[in-house]
Amino acid sequence: MTDTPRKIIPLADLRYASRVPTVPALLPAPTGLLSDTLGRPLRDLRISVTDRCNFRCNYCMPSEVFDKNYAFLPQSSLLSFEEITRLATIFVAHGVEKIRLTGGEPLLRKNLEVLIEMLARLQTPAGKPLDITLTTNGSLLAKKARSLKDAGLQRVTVSLDALDDAIFRGMNDVDFPVADVLRGIEVAQRVGLAPVKINMVVKRGTNDGEILPLARHFRHSGAVLRFIEYMDVGATNGWRMDEVLPSSQVIARLQAEFPLVAIDPNYSGETAERWRYLDGGGEIGVISSVTQAFCGECNRARLSTEGKLFLCLFASQGHDLRALLRGNYADAQIAAAIGPIWQARSDRYSEIRAALPPDAGPAGGAKRVEMSYIGG
Ligand code: SAM
Ligand code: SF4
Ligand code: SF4
């Protein structure tokens, strides 16, 4: 592995940069579905259930910043399962059909199965069950897959950046063995948390040599491997454009060994571009957040561990919904406060950065919340 030296940027703690939403005095008649200033609906809610993680992936939580002195959120700041479910119910009435639990590492949150059971009881206004998924580093999956499935989780996405044990241990930076994650994936498939999606963040010069080994491993397995461009998310990982391997090059490398054909998206707003192996080996995806920004269809909102609503992965300010939950407002009032927030949304960070020269670095300075806090 030829890992490029990291230039770590000190953390400007933006967790407290938020505003308390205005609750309108007159409640509008519930309109249900929302649309933002670019005509994008609200469909997907990502809920961060913890800002803690047992890994220190260098593109997400560099160990130099997230060290033993780093102050994670205290327990009293975290939304309770009842608070999360209450907000989720309001968001579902506003059009959310899909909930993804994330973090930090969501499987570190105690009794997560209880939350999943509570969320699995929710239905869309049309009476359909929600699509409930979870993104995990897989370290605890072998132990928990069965209870997660029994609680009502439908699918999992597992992050896996290398098949080679030394490269994997180097990237998670806590010496965690790849074999344990591979076992977690197998157990998830066995209990029916399928199809399992595998997310590989590709960093040029660090793990791009693992693209083909991972593809060979997961072909014909039923799992869907997705290659994610290394993003300039957060402000601490020292992101540089020359460490991004464009998805077009990922596809070219794969095509050289396995012929692929592009296939249609499953639904509008899907982040991954889908490809199918011509020999029937299954499908893969590429998520080109850097080289082919897809803000135009972005229907995702994020709820941080302490109940702040973020409208974009690259936002620098959240909307403090916990203040409303703990301020004795009724559900109708909170719903009426959330509506105008989404309706005023104009975020399209990745498209703006894509229009800058390649060596410009992240757009808008270094004031962005960390992904481990906001939820990936
Ligand atoms: N800990 C869980 C995990 O790793 O799957 C969930 C949280 S993590 C923040 C969610 C996803 O974000 C992971 O798939 C991770 O690889 C991805 N991610 C984190 N930092 C990233 C970056 N700088 N660029 C691209 N993807 C990133
Ligand atoms: Fe933890 Fe996931 Fe971030 Fe890695 S990507 S440090 S596993 S939160
Ligand atoms: Fe959505 Fe923001 Fe990402 Fe664009 S940059 S796709 S608006 S989260």
Short mmCIF file of C-alpha atoms and ligand atoms in Angstrom, two decimals:
data_model
loop_
_atom_site.label_atom_id
_atom_site.label_comp_id
_atom_site.label_asym_id
_atom_site.label_seq_id
_atom_site.Cartn_x
_atom_site.Cartn_y
_atom_site.Cartn_z
CA MET A 1 0.00 0.00 0.00
CA THR A 2 1.31 3.44 -0.89
CA ASP A 3 -0.77 5.62 1.41
CA THR A 4 -0.26 9.33 0.69
CA PRO A 5 0.88 11.34 3.72
CA ARG A 6 -2.16 12.83 5.39
CA LYS A 7 -2.57 16.52 5.97
CA ILE A 8 -4.96 16.59 8.90
CA ILE A 9 -6.94 19.73 9.48
CA PRO A 10 -7.87 20.53 13.10
CA LEU A 11 -11.51 20.14 13.95
CA ALA A 12 -13.64 23.29 14.10
CA ASP A 13 -16.48 21.95 16.25
CA LEU A 14 -19.61 22.80 14.32
CA ARG A 15 -21.92 20.60 16.32
CA TYR A 16 -23.41 23.58 18.02
CA ALA A 17 -23.94 25.61 14.84
CA SER A 18 -27.68 25.32 14.54
CA ARG A 19 -30.81 27.34 14.76
CA VAL A 20 -34.08 26.55 16.45
CA PRO A 21 -36.81 26.39 13.80
CA THR A 22 -39.70 28.81 13.94
CA VAL A 23 -43.01 27.28 14.89
CA PRO A 24 -45.74 29.14 12.95
CA ALA A 25 -48.51 30.62 15.10
CA LEU A 26 -51.13 29.49 12.60
CA LEU A 27 -50.78 25.87 11.59
CA PRO A 28 -51.20 25.30 7.86
CA ALA A 29 -53.54 22.53 6.80
CA PRO A 30 -51.34 19.44 6.45
CA THR A 31 -50.24 19.32 2.82
CA GLY A 32 -48.38 16.06 3.16
CA LEU A 33 -45.68 15.94 0.55
CA LEU A 34 -42.98 18.61 0.43
CA SER A 35 -40.91 19.97 -2.40
CA ASP A 36 -37.80 22.19 -2.11
CA THR A 37 -36.83 25.26 -4.19
CA LEU A 38 -35.37 22.97 -6.90
CA GLY A 39 -38.50 20.81 -7.00
CA ARG A 40 -36.92 17.94 -5.07
CA PRO A 41 -39.25 15.91 -2.82
CA LEU A 42 -38.32 14.67 0.66
CA ARG A 43 -38.15 10.85 0.49
CA ASP A 44 -35.12 9.57 2.36
CA LEU A 45 -34.27 10.21 6.03
CA ARG A 46 -30.86 9.18 7.37
CA ILE A 47 -30.79 8.98 11.13
CA SER A 48 -27.49 9.00 13.00
CA VAL A 49 -27.93 6.99 16.20
CA THR A 50 -24.44 7.59 17.60
CA ASP A 51 -21.44 9.78 16.81
CA ARG A 52 -19.08 7.12 18.20
CA CYS A 53 -17.23 4.51 16.20
CA ASN A 54 -14.87 1.64 16.90
CA PHE A 55 -12.98 2.32 13.62
CA ARG A 56 -10.88 5.32 12.67
CA CYS A 57 -11.11 5.21 8.86
CA ASN A 58 -8.71 7.91 7.78
CA TYR A 59 -11.14 9.44 5.27
CA CYS A 60 -13.83 9.84 7.95
CA MET A 61 -12.52 9.96 11.53
CA PRO A 62 -8.73 10.50 11.38
CA SER A 63 -7.23 9.14 14.61
CA GLU A 64 -5.19 12.31 15.05
CA VAL A 65 -8.44 14.27 15.51
CA PHE A 66 -10.74 11.64 16.98
CA ASP A 67 -8.27 10.66 19.69
CA LYS A 68 -8.75 9.84 23.37
CA ASN A 69 -9.30 13.54 24.13
CA TYR A 70 -12.09 13.95 21.60
CA ALA A 71 -15.37 14.84 23.33
CA PHE A 72 -18.15 12.69 21.90
CA LEU A 73 -21.72 13.69 22.66
CA PRO A 74 -22.88 12.98 26.22
CA GLN A 75 -25.75 10.48 26.66
CA SER A 76 -28.17 13.26 27.65
CA SER A 77 -27.70 14.94 24.25
CA LEU A 78 -28.73 11.90 22.26
CA LEU A 79 -32.29 11.60 21.01
CA SER A 80 -34.09 8.77 22.78
CA PHE A 81 -35.74 6.03 20.71
CA GLU A 82 -39.13 7.60 21.50
CA GLU A 83 -37.92 10.99 20.24
CA ILE A 84 -36.46 9.46 17.06
CA THR A 85 -39.70 7.58 16.38
CA ARG A 86 -41.79 10.68 16.99
CA LEU A 87 -39.74 12.68 14.49
CA ALA A 88 -39.71 9.78 12.01
CA THR A 89 -43.53 9.68 12.16
CA ILE A 90 -43.68 13.39 11.32
CA PHE A 91 -41.17 12.97 8.47
CA VAL A 92 -43.14 10.04 7.05
CA ALA A 93 -46.25 12.23 6.95
CA HIS A 94 -44.13 14.72 4.96
CA GLY A 95 -43.23 12.11 2.32
CA VAL A 96 -40.33 10.04 3.70
CA GLU A 97 -40.52 6.43 2.48
CA LYS A 98 -37.05 5.20 3.37
CA ILE A 99 -35.12 5.37 6.65
CA ARG A 100 -31.44 4.53 6.93
CA LEU A 101 -29.85 4.16 10.37
CA THR A 102 -26.26 5.26 10.43
CA GLY A 103 -23.65 7.04 12.48
CA GLY A 104 -20.78 6.76 13.64
CA GLU A 105 -21.18 3.03 13.95
CA PRO A 106 -24.91 2.37 14.49
CA LEU A 107 -24.40 -1.12 15.94
CA LEU A 108 -22.64 0.49 18.92
CA ARG A 109 -25.96 2.04 20.01
CA LYS A 110 -27.37 -0.13 22.79
CA ASN A 111 -30.63 -1.97 22.09
CA LEU A 112 -30.82 -0.69 18.52
CA GLU A 113 -33.23 -3.55 17.80
CA VAL A 114 -35.83 -1.80 19.98
CA LEU A 115 -35.65 1.30 17.78
CA ILE A 116 -35.92 -0.82 14.65
CA GLU A 117 -39.07 -2.50 16.03
CA MET A 118 -40.58 0.92 16.71
CA LEU A 119 -39.76 2.24 13.23
CA ALA A 120 -40.92 -0.95 11.52
CA ARG A 121 -44.46 -0.23 12.78
CA LEU A 122 -44.66 3.04 10.81
CA GLN A 123 -46.48 3.22 7.48
CA THR A 124 -46.54 5.74 4.64
CA PRO A 125 -49.77 7.74 4.18
CA ALA A 126 -50.60 5.24 1.40
CA GLY A 127 -50.39 2.41 3.94
CA LYS A 128 -47.09 0.95 2.74
CA PRO A 129 -44.43 -0.19 5.23
CA LEU A 130 -41.24 1.88 5.30
CA ASP A 131 -38.02 0.70 3.72
CA ILE A 132 -35.70 0.40 6.73
CA THR A 133 -31.99 -0.14 6.20
CA LEU A 134 -28.73 0.36 8.07
CA THR A 135 -25.14 1.17 7.12
CA THR A 136 -22.48 -0.50 9.24
CA ASN A 137 -18.76 -1.17 9.27
CA GLY A 138 -19.71 -4.83 9.78
CA SER A 139 -17.54 -5.36 12.86
CA LEU A 140 -20.50 -6.46 15.02
CA LEU A 141 -22.70 -7.82 12.26
CA ALA A 142 -22.04 -11.53 12.70
CA LYS A 143 -23.30 -11.22 16.28
CA LYS A 144 -26.27 -8.96 15.56
CA ALA A 145 -27.61 -9.82 12.08
CA ARG A 146 -30.24 -12.27 13.35
CA SER A 147 -31.69 -9.95 16.02
CA LEU A 148 -31.69 -7.01 13.57
CA LYS A 149 -33.62 -9.06 11.03
CA ASP A 150 -36.08 -10.26 13.68
CA ALA A 151 -36.64 -6.65 14.76
CA GLY A 152 -37.77 -5.73 11.23
CA LEU A 153 -34.63 -4.51 9.48
CA GLN A 154 -34.90 -5.32 5.78
CA ARG A 155 -31.40 -4.84 4.41
CA VAL A 156 -27.88 -3.77 5.37
CA THR A 157 -25.08 -1.92 3.65
CA VAL A 158 -21.63 -2.94 4.83
CA SER A 159 -18.59 -0.73 4.32
CA LEU A 160 -15.55 -2.70 3.18
CA ASP A 161 -12.55 -0.96 1.66
CA ALA A 162 -10.22 -3.89 0.98
CA LEU A 163 -10.04 -7.66 0.85
CA ASP A 164 -6.35 -7.64 1.69
CA ASP A 165 -6.08 -7.88 5.47
CA ALA A 166 -3.10 -5.52 5.83
CA ILE A 167 -4.70 -2.82 3.69
CA PHE A 168 -8.02 -3.21 5.51
CA ARG A 169 -6.38 -2.98 8.93
CA GLY A 170 -4.46 0.11 7.79
CA MET A 171 -7.57 1.85 6.52
CA ASN A 172 -9.70 1.20 9.61
CA ASP A 173 -6.64 2.25 11.64
CA VAL A 174 -7.61 0.08 14.62
CA ASP A 175 -6.08 -3.14 13.25
CA PHE A 176 -9.50 -4.76 12.76
CA PRO A 177 -9.28 -8.00 10.69
CA VAL A 178 -11.14 -8.23 7.39
CA ALA A 179 -12.18 -11.84 8.08
CA ASP A 180 -14.59 -10.69 10.82
CA VAL A 181 -16.36 -8.30 8.44
CA LEU A 182 -16.57 -10.98 5.75
CA ARG A 183 -18.17 -13.30 8.30
CA GLY A 184 -20.67 -10.55 9.21
CA ILE A 185 -21.63 -10.22 5.54
CA GLU A 186 -22.15 -14.00 5.23
CA VAL A 187 -24.36 -14.10 8.33
CA ALA A 188 -26.39 -11.10 7.09
CA GLN A 189 -27.01 -12.90 3.80
CA ARG A 190 -27.91 -16.13 5.58
CA VAL A 191 -30.55 -14.50 7.81
CA GLY A 192 -32.10 -12.69 4.81
CA LEU A 193 -30.87 -9.11 5.22
CA ALA A 194 -30.54 -9.21 1.46
CA PRO A 195 -29.41 -8.14 -0.97
CA VAL A 196 -26.43 -6.96 1.08
CA LYS A 197 -24.78 -3.92 -0.40
CA ILE A 198 -21.04 -3.48 0.04
CA ASN A 199 -19.62 0.06 -0.02
CA MET A 200 -15.97 0.52 -0.95
CA VAL A 201 -14.56 4.05 -0.68
CA VAL A 202 -11.85 4.18 -3.32
CA LYS A 203 -8.79 6.27 -2.47
CA ARG A 204 -6.26 6.45 -5.28
CA GLY A 205 -2.87 5.23 -4.11
CA THR A 206 -4.32 3.61 -0.97
CA ASN A 207 -6.82 0.90 -1.94
CA ASP A 208 -7.49 1.22 -5.67
CA GLY A 209 -5.56 -2.03 -6.12
CA GLU A 210 -8.42 -3.72 -4.24
CA ILE A 211 -11.12 -2.90 -6.83
CA LEU A 212 -10.61 -6.09 -8.82
CA PRO A 213 -10.05 -8.43 -5.83
CA LEU A 214 -13.31 -7.20 -4.25
CA ALA A 215 -15.15 -7.52 -7.56
CA ARG A 216 -13.90 -11.10 -8.00
CA HIS A 217 -14.87 -11.95 -4.42
CA PHE A 218 -18.45 -10.64 -4.63
CA ARG A 219 -19.34 -11.74 -8.18
CA HIS A 220 -21.99 -14.49 -8.11
CA SER A 221 -22.50 -13.93 -4.36
CA GLY A 222 -25.80 -12.03 -4.51
CA ALA A 223 -24.16 -9.03 -2.81
CA VAL A 224 -24.03 -5.73 -4.70
CA LEU A 225 -20.60 -4.08 -4.55
CA ARG A 226 -20.60 -0.30 -4.88
CA PHE A 227 -17.55 1.87 -5.47
CA ILE A 228 -17.76 5.32 -3.87
CA GLU A 229 -15.60 8.23 -4.91
CA TYR A 230 -13.62 9.59 -1.96
CA MET A 231 -15.49 12.74 -0.93
CA ASP A 232 -14.47 16.07 0.56
CA VAL A 233 -17.00 15.56 3.32
CA GLY A 234 -16.25 17.02 6.75
CA ALA A 235 -13.27 19.25 7.32
CA THR A 236 -10.63 17.07 8.95
CA ASN A 237 -9.65 14.36 6.46
CA GLY A 238 -7.30 16.50 4.34
CA TRP A 239 -9.15 15.56 1.12
CA ARG A 240 -7.34 16.14 -2.16
CA MET A 241 -8.70 15.76 -5.65
CA ASP A 242 -5.68 13.74 -6.76
CA GLU A 243 -6.72 10.98 -4.32
CA VAL A 244 -10.11 10.63 -6.03
CA LEU A 245 -10.28 7.84 -8.60
CA PRO A 246 -13.13 8.79 -10.96
CA SER A 247 -15.82 6.13 -11.28
CA SER A 248 -15.24 6.10 -15.05
CA GLN A 249 -11.77 4.67 -14.33
CA VAL A 250 -13.22 2.12 -11.89
CA ILE A 251 -15.58 0.94 -14.62
CA ALA A 252 -12.74 0.84 -17.18
CA ARG A 253 -10.62 -1.35 -14.87
CA LEU A 254 -13.54 -3.71 -14.28
CA GLN A 255 -14.47 -3.83 -17.97
CA ALA A 256 -10.94 -4.98 -18.81
CA GLU A 257 -11.61 -8.21 -16.90
CA PHE A 258 -15.40 -8.56 -16.83
CA PRO A 259 -17.65 -7.09 -19.56
CA LEU A 260 -20.34 -4.90 -18.03
CA VAL A 261 -23.51 -3.26 -19.30
CA ALA A 262 -25.23 -0.23 -17.75
CA ILE A 263 -28.71 -0.83 -16.31
CA ASP A 264 -31.58 1.49 -15.33
CA PRO A 265 -31.87 2.94 -11.82
CA ASN A 266 -34.24 1.20 -9.41
CA TYR A 267 -35.92 4.50 -8.56
CA SER A 268 -35.56 8.23 -9.15
CA GLY A 269 -32.88 9.80 -6.93
CA GLU A 270 -30.82 6.58 -6.57
CA THR A 271 -27.25 7.58 -5.76
CA ALA A 272 -25.55 4.64 -7.45
CA GLU A 273 -25.25 4.18 -11.20
CA ARG A 274 -25.92 0.48 -11.81
CA TRP A 275 -24.02 -1.95 -14.03
CA ARG A 276 -24.55 -5.68 -14.68
CA TYR A 277 -21.92 -8.33 -15.42
CA LEU A 278 -22.68 -9.68 -18.91
CA ASP A 279 -21.94 -13.24 -17.79
CA GLY A 280 -24.69 -13.16 -15.15
CA GLY A 281 -22.32 -12.57 -12.22
CA GLY A 282 -24.68 -10.01 -10.66
CA GLU A 283 -24.51 -6.24 -10.47
CA ILE A 284 -22.25 -3.49 -9.21
CA GLY A 285 -22.72 0.23 -8.67
CA VAL A 286 -20.63 3.38 -8.78
CA ILE A 287 -21.37 6.44 -6.68
CA SER A 288 -19.75 9.39 -8.42
CA SER A 289 -20.44 12.14 -5.89
CA VAL A 290 -17.32 14.05 -6.96
CA THR A 291 -17.03 13.65 -10.72
CA GLN A 292 -20.74 13.45 -11.58
CA ALA A 293 -22.64 15.26 -8.85
CA PHE A 294 -26.25 14.17 -8.52
CA CYS A 295 -27.70 17.03 -6.42
CA GLY A 296 -30.51 17.51 -8.95
CA GLU A 297 -32.28 14.43 -7.63
CA CYS A 298 -31.19 14.59 -4.00
CA ASN A 299 -34.17 13.79 -1.80
CA ARG A 300 -32.22 13.05 1.39
CA ALA A 301 -32.43 14.71 4.81
CA ARG A 302 -30.18 13.86 7.74
CA LEU A 303 -30.99 13.84 11.43
CA SER A 304 -27.93 14.05 13.66
CA THR A 305 -27.52 12.03 16.86
CA GLU A 306 -28.68 14.98 18.93
CA GLY A 307 -31.65 15.81 16.74
CA LYS A 308 -30.40 18.45 14.34
CA LEU A 309 -31.80 18.35 10.84
CA PHE A 310 -29.28 18.81 8.01
CA LEU A 311 -30.37 19.30 4.42
CA CYS A 312 -27.06 18.37 2.79
CA LEU A 313 -24.07 16.20 3.62
CA PHE A 314 -21.91 19.31 3.27
CA ALA A 315 -24.03 21.66 5.36
CA SER A 316 -22.48 23.83 8.04
CA GLN A 317 -25.63 24.49 10.01
CA GLY A 318 -28.46 22.30 11.26
CA HIS A 319 -31.98 22.93 12.48
CA ASP A 320 -32.44 22.02 16.13
CA LEU A 321 -35.48 19.74 16.21
CA ARG A 322 -34.58 18.45 19.68
CA ALA A 323 -35.30 21.92 21.04
CA LEU A 324 -38.85 21.55 19.71
CA LEU A 325 -39.24 17.98 20.95
CA ARG A 326 -38.14 18.98 24.43
CA GLY A 327 -40.00 22.33 24.27
CA ASN A 328 -43.48 20.87 24.67
CA TYR A 329 -44.62 21.43 21.13
CA ALA A 330 -47.31 19.23 19.64
CA ASP A 331 -46.55 17.01 16.63
CA ALA A 332 -48.61 19.30 14.35
CA GLN A 333 -46.47 22.26 15.42
CA ILE A 334 -43.22 20.43 14.80
CA ALA A 335 -44.51 19.27 11.39
CA ALA A 336 -45.44 22.85 10.58
CA ALA A 337 -41.92 24.01 11.51
CA ILE A 338 -40.21 21.33 9.38
CA GLY A 339 -42.27 22.02 6.23
CA PRO A 340 -40.84 25.49 5.48
CA ILE A 341 -37.29 24.28 6.21
CA TRP A 342 -37.47 21.74 3.39
CA GLN A 343 -39.42 24.12 1.15
CA ALA A 344 -36.60 26.71 1.47
CA ARG A 345 -33.85 24.15 0.69
CA SER A 346 -31.52 25.05 -2.16
CA ASP A 347 -28.40 22.97 -1.25
CA ARG A 348 -26.38 21.58 -4.16
CA TYR A 349 -22.86 21.52 -2.75
CA SER A 350 -21.33 18.82 -4.99
CA GLU A 351 -22.54 20.51 -8.15
CA ILE A 352 -21.03 23.81 -6.99
CA ARG A 353 -17.69 22.16 -6.15
CA ALA A 354 -17.66 20.29 -9.45
CA ALA A 355 -17.78 23.64 -11.27
CA LEU A 356 -14.56 24.79 -9.54
CA PRO A 357 -11.07 24.11 -10.96
CA PRO A 358 -9.76 20.63 -10.01
CA ASP A 359 -7.12 22.03 -7.65
CA ALA A 360 -9.53 24.38 -5.85
CA GLY A 361 -10.09 21.99 -2.93
CA PRO A 362 -13.39 21.87 -1.03
CA ALA A 363 -15.85 24.68 -1.80
CA GLY A 364 -16.82 27.24 0.80
CA GLY A 365 -13.85 26.87 3.16
CA ALA A 366 -13.53 24.26 5.90
CA LYS A 367 -16.79 24.84 7.77
CA ARG A 368 -18.66 21.60 7.36
CA VAL A 369 -19.91 19.08 9.91
CA GLU A 370 -18.14 15.75 10.15
CA MET A 371 -19.79 12.76 8.48
CA SER A 372 -19.55 10.67 11.66
CA TYR A 373 -21.71 13.27 13.40
CA ILE A 374 -24.25 14.03 10.71
CA GLY A 375 -24.60 10.41 9.59
CA GLY A 376 -23.27 8.99 6.31
N1 SAM B 1 -19.88 3.38 10.39
C1 SAM B 1 -20.78 3.00 9.36
C2 SAM B 1 -20.04 2.57 8.13
O1 SAM B 1 -18.85 2.84 8.01
O2 SAM B 1 -20.67 1.96 7.28
C3 SAM B 1 -21.81 4.03 9.02
C4 SAM B 1 -21.38 5.46 8.98
S1 SAM B 1 -20.24 5.89 7.69
C5 SAM B 1 -20.00 7.59 7.95
C6 SAM B 1 -21.29 5.78 6.25
C7 SAM B 1 -20.61 5.63 4.92
O3 SAM B 1 -19.90 6.80 4.63
C8 SAM B 1 -19.62 4.50 4.84
O4 SAM B 1 -19.94 3.65 3.76
C9 SAM B 1 -18.31 5.19 4.61
O5 SAM B 1 -17.42 4.42 3.84
C10 SAM B 1 -18.74 6.46 3.91
N2 SAM B 1 -17.75 7.54 4.01
C11 SAM B 1 -17.23 8.08 5.10
N3 SAM B 1 -16.34 9.07 4.79
C12 SAM B 1 -16.34 9.14 3.44
C13 SAM B 1 -15.63 9.95 2.48
N4 SAM B 1 -14.76 10.88 2.86
N5 SAM B 1 -15.89 9.74 1.17
C14 SAM B 1 -16.76 8.81 0.76
N6 SAM B 1 -17.48 8.02 1.60
C15 SAM B 1 -17.25 8.18 2.92
FE1 SF4 B 2 -16.49 4.69 11.55
FE2 SF4 B 2 -17.96 4.36 9.39
FE3 SF4 B 2 -16.51 6.57 9.68
FE4 SF4 B 2 -15.25 4.30 9.28
S1 SF4 B 2 -16.66 5.32 7.86
S2 SF4 B 2 -14.73 5.80 10.85
S3 SF4 B 2 -16.55 2.85 10.29
S4 SF4 B 2 -18.21 5.98 10.92
FE1 SF4 B 3 -27.49 16.01 -1.78
FE2 SF4 B 3 -25.83 17.81 -0.78
FE3 SF4 B 3 -24.87 15.50 -1.71
FE4 SF4 B 3 -25.83 17.37 -3.40
S1 SF4 B 3 -24.04 17.55 -2.10
S2 SF4 B 3 -26.26 15.15 -3.46
S3 SF4 B 3 -27.52 18.21 -2.18
S4 SF4 B 3 -26.25 15.73 0.06
#
